[in-house]
Amino acid sequence: ANCEALAAKSSQTVRYMFSGLEQIEYYPGIHRSVIEYVTPVYNVNSRKLLGYVVVDIDYATLEEMFLASSRVNEDKALVVSESGEILFKYPYNITLSSVLEDYPQLLTEEECTFDGEVFGATMLIVSNTIDYTNWRIVRMISLARITQDTQAITRMIPRMAAVFALVSLVLSFLISRMLTRPLMQLAAAFRRAEEGDMSVRVHMRGRDE
């Protein structure tokens, strides 16, 4: 019955639909937590509805993918369905439903970015609609951490400038010496010739003037 309701809704609104978290009994006494993907199938020529494709996606697998990404970014994050149900969250041991209550625009706007208070800390809150779904991902990034990262980059700039300046000086010296060495050799040979040493010879390797 749940699949039929989802299928009916998917045919009326969009070409596909993801459900919220569902408990499906595959065998007597064996339940799995899944998220259902439903899409209608039509006849190509007549556009007549032939049926529905329903795919059960293992919730634990999706959750592990989400948690792995969130751990790398070190942000608070959640994925919320169209109805406001929180499907995934990180960290998983805290309650983030208050964020949706305090900022209802997270559920109504496809994309939004603003500063807000989360657990007493000022954070940059970013909400985006996930492609090919009716879900939204909400990320909460600490402004203090952003400021620290910016300050670290600011402190790094003078050091990088000093390194570049040192490298430029060394390269300039080497290039200058490479260009002037033949001239210095010729000048030394001329001085020896002026002093009467007519046996002096200069062998140049370069082909320039």
Short mmCIF file of C-alpha atoms in Angstrom, two decimals:
data_model
loop_
_atom_site.label_atom_id
_atom_site.label_comp_id
_atom_site.label_asym_id
_atom_site.label_seq_id
_atom_site.Cartn_x
_atom_site.Cartn_y
_atom_site.Cartn_z
CA ALA A 1 0.00 0.00 0.00
CA ASN A 2 2.86 2.34 0.80
CA CYS A 3 4.45 1.68 -2.60
CA GLU A 4 1.17 2.35 -4.39
CA ALA A 5 0.76 5.68 -2.57
CA LEU A 6 4.30 6.72 -3.44
CA ALA A 7 3.86 5.64 -7.04
CA ALA A 8 0.61 7.57 -7.36
CA LYS A 9 2.24 10.68 -5.97
CA SER A 10 5.27 10.33 -8.24
CA SER A 11 3.05 10.11 -11.33
CA GLN A 12 1.12 13.23 -10.33
CA THR A 13 4.00 15.51 -9.41
CA VAL A 14 7.40 14.45 -10.78
CA ARG A 15 8.95 11.66 -12.84
CA TYR A 16 10.50 10.07 -9.78
CA MET A 17 10.30 10.21 -6.02
CA PHE A 18 12.29 9.15 -2.98
CA SER A 19 10.44 8.15 0.16
CA GLY A 20 11.49 8.80 3.71
CA LEU A 21 12.87 6.10 5.97
CA GLU A 22 10.72 2.97 5.74
CA GLN A 23 10.72 -0.35 7.58
CA ILE A 24 10.08 -3.14 5.07
CA GLU A 25 9.38 -6.74 6.01
CA TYR A 26 10.98 -8.91 3.32
CA TYR A 27 10.42 -12.18 5.11
CA PRO A 28 8.40 -13.00 8.23
CA GLY A 29 10.30 -11.45 11.10
CA ILE A 30 13.01 -9.92 8.85
CA HIS A 31 12.79 -6.12 8.55
CA ARG A 32 15.16 -3.78 6.77
CA SER A 33 15.44 0.00 6.95
CA VAL A 34 15.26 1.31 3.39
CA ILE A 35 14.56 4.38 1.33
CA GLU A 36 12.33 3.70 -1.65
CA TYR A 37 12.84 5.11 -5.12
CA VAL A 38 9.69 5.11 -7.23
CA THR A 39 9.30 6.09 -10.86
CA PRO A 40 6.44 5.50 -13.31
CA VAL A 41 6.99 3.57 -16.57
CA TYR A 42 5.12 4.65 -19.72
CA ASN A 43 4.65 3.25 -23.21
CA VAL A 44 6.96 5.24 -25.48
CA ASN A 45 4.44 5.63 -28.27
CA SER A 46 1.09 5.96 -26.50
CA ARG A 47 2.41 7.46 -23.25
CA LYS A 48 0.14 5.01 -21.44
CA LEU A 49 1.12 4.22 -17.88
CA LEU A 50 2.39 0.64 -17.75
CA GLY A 51 3.45 0.40 -14.12
CA TYR A 52 5.99 1.54 -11.60
CA VAL A 53 9.59 0.71 -10.77
CA VAL A 54 10.21 0.55 -7.02
CA VAL A 55 13.79 0.19 -5.78
CA ASP A 56 14.60 -0.30 -2.10
CA ILE A 57 17.94 1.30 -1.19
CA ASP A 58 19.61 0.12 1.99
CA TYR A 59 19.47 2.95 4.50
CA ALA A 60 22.65 1.92 6.35
CA THR A 61 24.68 2.13 3.13
CA LEU A 62 23.42 5.64 2.34
CA GLU A 63 24.01 6.74 5.93
CA GLU A 64 27.61 5.50 5.86
CA MET A 65 28.25 7.46 2.65
CA PHE A 66 26.78 10.60 4.20
CA LEU A 67 28.71 10.21 7.46
CA ALA A 68 32.00 9.63 5.63
CA SER A 69 31.55 12.86 3.68
CA SER A 70 30.52 14.83 6.78
CA ARG A 71 33.49 13.60 8.82
CA VAL A 72 35.88 14.85 6.16
CA ASN A 73 34.30 18.32 6.11
CA GLU A 74 34.00 18.48 9.93
CA ASP A 75 30.65 20.28 9.64
CA LYS A 76 27.26 19.73 11.19
CA ALA A 77 24.97 18.54 8.44
CA LEU A 78 21.62 16.93 7.80
CA VAL A 79 19.56 15.68 4.90
CA VAL A 80 15.87 16.45 5.15
CA SER A 81 12.96 15.24 3.04
CA GLU A 82 10.27 17.40 1.45
CA SER A 83 8.01 16.80 4.44
CA GLY A 84 10.69 17.91 6.93
CA GLU A 85 11.75 14.43 8.04
CA ILE A 86 15.44 14.26 8.93
CA LEU A 87 16.87 11.31 6.98
CA PHE A 88 20.55 11.67 7.87
CA LYS A 89 22.45 13.86 10.30
CA TYR A 90 25.97 14.42 11.53
CA PRO A 91 26.94 14.23 14.31
CA TYR A 92 24.33 11.50 14.74
CA ASN A 93 24.26 11.81 18.55
CA ILE A 94 22.81 15.35 18.65
CA THR A 95 19.36 16.69 17.79
CA LEU A 96 19.24 19.09 14.84
CA SER A 97 15.46 19.38 14.46
CA SER A 98 15.56 22.75 16.25
CA VAL A 99 17.48 24.18 13.29
CA LEU A 100 14.54 23.46 10.99
CA GLU A 101 12.14 24.99 13.50
CA ASP A 102 14.22 28.15 13.92
CA TYR A 103 14.83 28.59 10.18
CA PRO A 104 11.75 27.34 8.23
CA GLN A 105 13.16 28.76 4.98
CA LEU A 106 15.43 25.73 4.88
CA LEU A 107 12.39 23.66 3.86
CA THR A 108 10.78 26.17 1.49
CA GLU A 109 13.67 27.61 -0.50
CA GLU A 110 15.62 25.51 -2.99
CA GLU A 111 18.87 27.26 -2.06
CA CYS A 112 19.73 29.66 0.72
CA THR A 113 22.78 30.87 2.64
CA PHE A 114 22.75 32.93 5.82
CA ASP A 115 24.35 33.34 9.26
CA GLY A 116 22.49 31.81 12.18
CA GLU A 117 22.80 30.59 15.75
CA VAL A 118 23.14 26.85 16.30
CA PHE A 119 23.63 25.67 19.90
CA GLY A 120 24.77 29.17 20.86
CA ALA A 121 27.47 29.38 18.17
CA THR A 122 27.34 31.59 15.10
CA MET A 123 27.42 29.48 11.97
CA LEU A 124 27.12 29.83 8.24
CA ILE A 125 24.04 27.81 7.27
CA VAL A 126 23.86 26.60 3.67
CA SER A 127 20.91 24.70 2.18
CA ASN A 128 20.82 23.11 -1.28
CA THR A 129 18.43 20.80 -3.07
CA ILE A 130 20.08 17.48 -3.95
CA ASP A 131 19.94 16.74 -7.66
CA TYR A 132 17.38 14.18 -8.81
CA THR A 133 15.69 14.08 -5.40
CA ASN A 134 13.16 16.05 -3.38
CA TRP A 135 15.64 16.21 -0.48
CA ARG A 136 17.67 19.10 0.84
CA ILE A 137 21.10 19.00 2.42
CA VAL A 138 21.77 21.55 5.13
CA ARG A 139 25.32 22.28 6.26
CA MET A 140 26.28 24.32 9.32
CA ILE A 141 29.82 25.66 9.18
CA SER A 142 31.40 27.36 12.18
CA LEU A 143 32.27 30.98 11.39
CA ALA A 144 35.03 30.76 13.99
CA ARG A 145 36.67 27.95 12.00
CA ILE A 146 36.27 29.91 8.77
CA THR A 147 37.90 32.91 10.48
CA GLN A 148 40.75 30.73 11.74
CA ASP A 149 41.33 29.34 8.26
CA THR A 150 41.30 32.84 6.80
CA GLN A 151 43.77 34.08 9.42
CA ALA A 152 46.04 31.11 8.76
CA ILE A 153 46.06 31.95 5.04
CA THR A 154 46.72 35.61 5.86
CA ARG A 155 49.71 34.63 8.00
CA MET A 156 50.99 32.38 5.26
CA ILE A 157 50.98 35.07 2.56
CA PRO A 158 54.04 37.06 3.89
CA ARG A 159 56.01 33.83 4.23
CA MET A 160 55.18 32.79 0.70
CA ALA A 161 56.08 36.28 -0.56
CA ALA A 162 59.46 36.07 1.22
CA VAL A 163 60.15 32.66 -0.32
CA PHE A 164 59.21 33.90 -3.79
CA ALA A 165 61.42 36.97 -3.35
CA LEU A 166 64.39 34.81 -2.28
CA VAL A 167 63.90 32.45 -5.21
CA SER A 168 63.64 35.42 -7.58
CA LEU A 169 66.90 36.89 -6.27
CA VAL A 170 68.74 33.59 -6.64
CA LEU A 171 67.43 33.07 -10.17
CA SER A 172 68.30 36.64 -11.12
CA PHE A 173 71.85 36.17 -9.82
CA LEU A 174 72.32 32.89 -11.68
CA ILE A 175 70.89 34.24 -14.95
CA SER A 176 72.97 37.42 -14.68
CA ARG A 177 76.13 35.42 -14.03
CA MET A 178 75.40 33.11 -16.95
CA LEU A 179 75.02 36.09 -19.29
CA THR A 180 78.04 38.07 -18.07
CA ARG A 181 80.56 35.23 -17.66
CA PRO A 182 81.55 35.16 -21.39
CA LEU A 183 82.05 38.94 -21.35
CA MET A 184 84.26 38.68 -18.27
CA GLN A 185 86.33 35.95 -19.94
CA LEU A 186 86.81 38.14 -23.02
CA ALA A 187 87.79 41.14 -20.89
CA ALA A 188 90.39 39.04 -19.04
CA ALA A 189 91.80 37.80 -22.36
CA PHE A 190 92.07 41.37 -23.66
CA ARG A 191 93.97 42.44 -20.55
CA ARG A 192 96.47 39.59 -21.00
CA ALA A 193 96.90 40.53 -24.67
CA GLU A 194 97.50 44.18 -23.70
CA GLU A 195 100.20 42.99 -21.33
CA GLY A 196 101.94 41.24 -24.26
CA ASP A 197 100.65 37.66 -23.99
CA MET A 198 99.73 36.96 -27.63
CA SER A 199 99.22 33.24 -26.96
CA VAL A 200 95.97 33.74 -25.08
CA ARG A 201 92.95 31.99 -26.58
CA VAL A 202 89.30 32.10 -25.54
CA HIS A 203 86.99 29.20 -26.32
CA MET A 204 83.29 30.10 -26.14
CA ARG A 205 80.63 27.43 -25.91
CA GLY A 206 77.63 29.64 -26.62
CA ARG A 207 76.44 30.61 -30.10
CA ASP A 208 75.13 34.09 -29.27
CA GLU A 209 77.04 37.31 -29.90
#
